[in-house]
Amino acid sequence: MSQETLSGWARKLRAREISSRELTQLYLDRIERLDPQLNSFITVTAESALAQADAADARLADGEQTPLLGVPVAQKDIFCTEGVRTSCGSRMLDPFVSPYDATVVERMNAAGAVMLGKTNMDEFAMGSSNETSFYGPVRNPWDTERVPGGSSGGSAAAVGARLVPGATGTDTGGSIRQPAAFCGITGLKPTYGRVSRYGMIAFASSLDQGGPMAATAEDCGLMLNAMAGFDQRDSTSVERPAEDFTAGLDQDLKGLRIGLPKEFFAEGLDEKVRGVIDAAVDVLKGRGAEIREVSLPNSHLSVPAYYVVAPAECSSNLARFDGVRYGHRCENPEDLMDLYTRSRGEGFGDEVKRRIMVGTYVLSAGYYDAYYLKAQKVRRIIADDFRSVFEDVDVLLAPTTPELPFALGAKADPVSMYLSDIYTIAANLAGLPAMSLPAGEIDGLPVGLQLIGNYFDEARLLGVAHQYQQETDWHTRVPAAFA
Amino acid sequence: MEWETVIGLEIHAQLNTVSKIFSGAPTAYGAEPNRQACAVDLGMPGVLPVLNQGAVEKAVMLGLAIDAEITPRSVFARKNYFYPDLPKGYQISQYELPIVARGHLDIELEDGTIKRIGVTRAHLEEDAGKSLHEGFELMTGIDLNRAGTPLIEIVSEPELRSAKEAVAYMKKLHSLVRYLDICDGNMQEGSFRCDANVSIRPKGQTEFGTRAELKNLNSFRFVERAINHEIERQIDVIEGGGSVVQETRLYDPDRDETRSMRTKEEANDYRYFPDPDLLPVVVDTAFVNQMREKLPELPDAKRARFVEQYGLSDYDAGVLTAAREMGDFYEAVAAGCGAPKLAANWVMGEFSAALNRSEVELAEAPVNAEGLAGLLARIQDETISGKIAKEVFEAMWNGEGDADTVIEAKGLKQITDTGAIDAIIDEVMANNPQQLEQYRGGKDKLFGFFVGQVMKATQGKANPAQVNERLKAKLDG
């Protein structure tokens, strides 16, 4: 049963082969039994899930055909959920129960999806291993001594272990794609502005984007259909006609121009990972795609630019967590300064503090031009690189990460951790849609393949991934311990 | 040494939009604490700002009214600092690209000359909440009702040279924002607030001295007093061999003094950067033209028209056009009674005095424009004299009805019947034979005595001109 995909369950629910209550109970049982090995959930909302399931069953009984109706999903704990703790993986928000639903949550609820709970994550989405969570690290279902990636590590591990058919993630510098790669699942970061950020706790506002994580491209398309769309509460959300992201799944690949950016295959790439990617390229070539090498000459500037822009925005975004109105407040503050410094000192973990300090520094008088302004210029240059490459090719293909999932505690040095996102960050800086899908295994660990598309080309990306998944079975594999 | 004062004003005007600048919560004043703050105003995790178009419209109208440049693409920035009544830990404001740039305002100096004061910029921003220090025993209460109220901060060039000029500028701007109906101008409620940058320099020197920023100047009187105090303080400091420190000083109206809040060294580094949650504000020509069409007649234009159209003195026209409502009221009275000068005298005289005495706003006055015009019409058609009119006005103000009702009820109608006046004169002459003899013997001054007696006998209702004429004829006859 646990092998079934989100789309598969959706079909079975509509065919009334299983009720949402049965399905929900099945997954709740799996979470109860298996999650102690993974720690992928911060909060399980069993009671409200069953109530949602019953409501979905009633709608299904009325013949409603909404695709996500009755399908169990999980929300990354960065999305605000009314009446449910929304911690963002931080002690700071451990006591915080949101008074409202994020737009994404609202839309998925309206579509009839059943929320099983809130998934673990790096604190405030800052991390690439899920080790910065206040609730402890998440473990990789393929090897529980290894990290699941981050920051959406809980969602990736839960889907990878089939504790839930689909989950939401957010991606600021690779936080959907890198954990998707590490956990052997499919994850999509949409074009910036596709998915409303309202109610998604901000890390770096100009880079953050929510997206789906599930077993297959088709699953991601179904989820994105519910998640995406203009939201007048988010000024940066893009007003475009509604789109069916599953419409292009069956499009064949004949004549599709796929570019391989040579900078993504350079030094630092694990040779075995390269082998997996080469094999995937051959599969796509076999289905009619044209492959060509392209260049994104300023790629090497992505990580440094990102680690100026993202901390700058986070230093300001996280200022609201001051112990005054909600969240963690220190005991017996002596005065205002004590209230601020101790509440924040106790509430935030080291990585968050590190980024707040870096961000405060780069925005300070005398440094702003040299760092922040320069990084913004680099961002434009990187976006220009992509713009010119997309004149010649339709899709870019690259590895998602330079290496395999690493062991817990292996990357104590923050900079080596930051380099884990070396292939994913550029798409965030440019605002482009990008996804990761499982494309092989090395020593029993999954390897992710990254596809980057032009603006608003999610349907095409999902189509390429789906075609690939017609010919391969990596996306169907489940770690033995969770099968 | 002779000193010259240099003053620049930063005026914060709350824009009178229905909802807040970045949320849908209402802006009305005086609600119970924290009842008018929604998730966005509270700075809840995950919330995002959405710009209120109404605030942009009002800012553009102000820009047009001060003949300024309207920035086609202005940018909201975050001003970062921690304060308990600043929910997000930053204020959304405008920094490098304000919506309004380089305008000017003409003020009238005491000697009647006009001085043009440059307006450097005007930018949109959100107001903070309020910290309440009373009634919380060793704690501070936070009221976020005001958080997110739209403000326009209007920054003048340092071209004001005295406290009086500063007040004239502030009054002019106050009048303007109310004309434009973009701000209610209520200074007590903090809708219109002023900070002043004050420095002094030896007369003739071109470089500026070190300035102090005075905060909390929430009335015209405070502005004048605080600036004058600050000028004296700075002169004392410099003449005592010291030097002025760049700092922020708070005006305490109870003690009538300014005291240091923080020095430059303690000042925040606000770490401004463009707010990534908001798109640039794009204002195109069509929009600007639309706003231009919405502009009402502005004070200077109205003043000139009053001089031209109603034959008023420039001074009277200035008084009557200082507030839009007063100008409108005057025009309604003038039109209603057909006597513009009489209307001006009454509106500025009796009527304004009554407003002050009763401490009511124009809109709440017990006598409206129609009522006052009705009264003045009775002066015009000689039903009553100006003197009696004051008595009638008093009664109208006290709610005893319109002019005709009062005149009728009190029997105040002027006596213009020559026969009746003659009869009274005869009676007065008969009753005062001694005075009559003296008058006729050459004591001309006694004419006034006879007028007084006639008026007394008629309780002031006799037409004075007629009394004069008939009395003269009879006494001399």
mmCIF file with all atom_site columns, N, CA, C and O in Angstrom, chain B residues 429-446:
data_model
loop_
_atom_site.group_PDB
_atom_site.id
_atom_site.type_symbol
_atom_site.label_atom_id
_atom_site.label_alt_id
_atom_site.label_comp_id
_atom_site.label_asym_id
_atom_site.label_entity_id
_atom_site.label_seq_id
_atom_site.pdbx_PDB_ins_code
_atom_site.Cartn_x
_atom_site.Cartn_y
_atom_site.Cartn_z
_atom_site.occupancy
_atom_site.B_iso_or_equiv
_atom_site.pdbx_formal_charge
_atom_site.auth_seq_id
_atom_site.auth_comp_id
_atom_site.auth_asym_id
_atom_site.auth_atom_id
_atom_site.pdbx_PDB_model_num
ATOM 1  N N  . MET B 1 429 ? -38.924 115.873 22.939 1.00 0.00 ? 429 MET B N  1
ATOM 2  C CA . MET B 1 429 ? -38.701 117.313 23.030 1.00 0.00 ? 429 MET B CA 1
ATOM 3  C C  . MET B 1 429 ? -39.575 117.920 24.136 1.00 0.00 ? 429 MET B C  1
ATOM 4  O O  . MET B 1 429 ? -39.122 118.767 24.911 1.00 0.00 ? 429 MET B O  1
ATOM 5  N N  . ALA B 1 430 ? -40.823 117.390 24.202 1.00 0.00 ? 430 ALA B N  1
ATOM 6  C CA . ALA B 1 430 ? -41.749 117.904 25.208 1.00 0.00 ? 430 ALA B CA 1
ATOM 7  C C  . ALA B 1 430 ? -41.276 117.559 26.617 1.00 0.00 ? 430 ALA B C  1
ATOM 8  O O  . ALA B 1 430 ? -41.424 118.347 27.546 1.00 0.00 ? 430 ALA B O  1
ATOM 9  N N  . ASN B 1 431 ? -40.701 116.419 26.767 1.00 0.00 ? 431 ASN B N  1
ATOM 10 C CA . ASN B 1 431 ? -40.259 115.973 28.090 1.00 0.00 ? 431 ASN B CA 1
ATOM 11 C C  . ASN B 1 431 ? -38.957 116.626 28.551 1.00 0.00 ? 431 ASN B C  1
ATOM 12 O O  . ASN B 1 431 ? -38.567 116.477 29.686 1.00 0.00 ? 431 ASN B O  1
ATOM 13 N N  . ASN B 1 432 ? -38.242 117.283 27.633 1.00 0.00 ? 432 ASN B N  1
ATOM 14 C CA . ASN B 1 432 ? -36.950 117.851 27.999 1.00 0.00 ? 432 ASN B CA 1
ATOM 15 C C  . ASN B 1 432 ? -36.825 119.317 27.583 1.00 0.00 ? 432 ASN B C  1
ATOM 16 O O  . ASN B 1 432 ? -35.940 119.677 26.802 1.00 0.00 ? 432 ASN B O  1
ATOM 17 N N  . PRO B 1 433 ? -37.706 120.105 28.112 1.00 0.00 ? 433 PRO B N  1
ATOM 18 C CA . PRO B 1 433 ? -37.729 121.527 27.671 1.00 0.00 ? 433 PRO B CA 1
ATOM 19 C C  . PRO B 1 433 ? -36.413 122.245 27.961 1.00 0.00 ? 433 PRO B C  1
ATOM 20 O O  . PRO B 1 433 ? -35.960 123.055 27.160 1.00 0.00 ? 433 PRO B O  1
ATOM 21 N N  . GLN B 1 434 ? -35.809 121.913 29.075 1.00 0.00 ? 434 GLN B N  1
ATOM 22 C CA . GLN B 1 434 ? -34.576 122.608 29.459 1.00 0.00 ? 434 GLN B CA 1
ATOM 23 C C  . GLN B 1 434 ? -33.468 122.389 28.437 1.00 0.00 ? 434 GLN B C  1
ATOM 24 O O  . GLN B 1 434 ? -32.818 123.312 27.980 1.00 0.00 ? 434 GLN B O  1
ATOM 25 N N  . GLN B 1 435 ? -33.281 121.116 28.103 1.00 0.00 ? 435 GLN B N  1
ATOM 26 C CA . GLN B 1 435 ? -32.237 120.756 27.151 1.00 0.00 ? 435 GLN B CA 1
ATOM 27 C C  . GLN B 1 435 ? -32.541 121.371 25.791 1.00 0.00 ? 435 GLN B C  1
ATOM 28 O O  . GLN B 1 435 ? -31.645 121.783 25.060 1.00 0.00 ? 435 GLN B O  1
ATOM 29 N N  . LEU B 1 436 ? -33.837 121.407 25.451 1.00 0.00 ? 436 LEU B N  1
ATOM 30 C CA . LEU B 1 436 ? -34.226 121.962 24.158 1.00 0.00 ? 436 LEU B CA 1
ATOM 31 C C  . LEU B 1 436 ? -33.836 123.433 24.083 1.00 0.00 ? 436 LEU B C  1
ATOM 32 O O  . LEU B 1 436 ? -33.266 123.888 23.085 1.00 0.00 ? 436 LEU B O  1
ATOM 33 N N  . GLU B 1 437 ? -34.090 124.100 25.184 1.00 0.00 ? 437 GLU B N  1
ATOM 34 C CA . GLU B 1 437 ? -33.761 125.521 25.220 1.00 0.00 ? 437 GLU B CA 1
ATOM 35 C C  . GLU B 1 437 ? -32.255 125.730 25.083 1.00 0.00 ? 437 GLU B C  1
ATOM 36 O O  . GLU B 1 437 ? -31.798 126.548 24.303 1.00 0.00 ? 437 GLU B O  1
ATOM 37 N N  . GLN B 1 438 ? -31.502 124.922 25.846 1.00 0.00 ? 438 GLN B N  1
ATOM 38 C CA . GLN B 1 438 ? -30.038 125.041 25.768 1.00 0.00 ? 438 GLN B CA 1
ATOM 39 C C  . GLN B 1 438 ? -29.541 124.768 24.370 1.00 0.00 ? 438 GLN B C  1
ATOM 40 O O  . GLN B 1 438 ? -28.659 125.443 23.865 1.00 0.00 ? 438 GLN B O  1
ATOM 41 N N  . TYR B 1 439 ? -30.050 123.701 23.745 1.00 0.00 ? 439 TYR B N  1
ATOM 42 C CA . TYR B 1 439 ? -29.623 123.347 22.396 1.00 0.00 ? 439 TYR B CA 1
ATOM 43 C C  . TYR B 1 439 ? -29.886 124.504 21.443 1.00 0.00 ? 439 TYR B C  1
ATOM 44 O O  . TYR B 1 439 ? -29.017 124.904 20.674 1.00 0.00 ? 439 TYR B O  1
ATOM 45 N N  . ARG B 1 440 ? -31.092 124.975 21.525 1.00 0.00 ? 440 ARG B N  1
ATOM 46 C CA . ARG B 1 440 ? -31.457 126.048 20.600 1.00 0.00 ? 440 ARG B CA 1
ATOM 47 C C  . ARG B 1 440 ? -30.679 127.322 20.901 1.00 0.00 ? 440 ARG B C  1
ATOM 48 O O  . ARG B 1 440 ? -30.525 128.179 20.059 1.00 0.00 ? 440 ARG B O  1
ATOM 49 N N  . GLY B 1 441 ? -30.175 127.404 22.149 1.00 0.00 ? 441 GLY B N  1
ATOM 50 C CA . GLY B 1 441 ? -29.340 128.536 22.519 1.00 0.00 ? 441 GLY B CA 1
ATOM 51 C C  . GLY B 1 441 ? -27.906 128.367 22.030 1.00 0.00 ? 441 GLY B C  1
ATOM 52 O O  . GLY B 1 441 ? -27.042 129.150 22.362 1.00 0.00 ? 441 GLY B O  1
ATOM 53 N N  . GLY B 1 442 ? -27.613 127.300 21.316 1.00 0.00 ? 442 GLY B N  1
ATOM 54 C CA . GLY B 1 442 ? -26.275 127.140 20.714 1.00 0.00 ? 442 GLY B CA 1
ATOM 55 C C  . GLY B 1 442 ? -25.472 125.971 21.248 1.00 0.00 ? 442 GLY B C  1
ATOM 56 O O  . GLY B 1 442 ? -24.365 125.705 20.798 1.00 0.00 ? 442 GLY B O  1
ATOM 57 N N  . LYS B 1 443 ? -26.005 125.230 22.207 1.00 0.00 ? 443 LYS B N  1
ATOM 58 C CA . LYS B 1 443 ? -25.249 124.099 22.758 1.00 0.00 ? 443 LYS B CA 1
ATOM 59 C C  . LYS B 1 443 ? -25.468 122.855 21.876 1.00 0.00 ? 443 LYS B C  1
ATOM 60 O O  . LYS B 1 443 ? -26.233 121.955 22.174 1.00 0.00 ? 443 LYS B O  1
ATOM 61 N N  . ASP B 1 444 ? -24.745 122.843 20.728 1.00 0.00 ? 444 ASP B N  1
ATOM 62 C CA . ASP B 1 444 ? -24.913 121.813 19.694 1.00 0.00 ? 444 ASP B CA 1
ATOM 63 C C  . ASP B 1 444 ? -24.679 120.397 20.217 1.00 0.00 ? 444 ASP B C  1
ATOM 64 O O  . ASP B 1 444 ? -25.270 119.440 19.732 1.00 0.00 ? 444 ASP B O  1
ATOM 65 N N  . LYS B 1 445 ? -23.777 120.332 21.196 1.00 0.00 ? 445 LYS B N  1
ATOM 66 C CA . LYS B 1 445 ? -23.414 119.010 21.694 1.00 0.00 ? 445 LYS B CA 1
ATOM 67 C C  . LYS B 1 445 ? -24.603 118.209 22.211 1.00 0.00 ? 445 LYS B C  1
ATOM 68 O O  . LYS B 1 445 ? -24.563 116.990 22.269 1.00 0.00 ? 445 LYS B O  1
ATOM 69 N N  . LEU B 1 446 ? -25.678 118.941 22.569 1.00 0.00 ? 446 LEU B N  1
ATOM 70 C CA . LEU B 1 446 ? -26.836 118.249 23.122 1.00 0.00 ? 446 LEU B CA 1
ATOM 71 C C  . LEU B 1 446 ? -27.608 117.437 22.097 1.00 0.00 ? 446 LEU B C  1
ATOM 72 O O  . LEU B 1 446 ? -28.495 116.657 22.436 1.00 0.00 ? 446 LEU B O  1
#
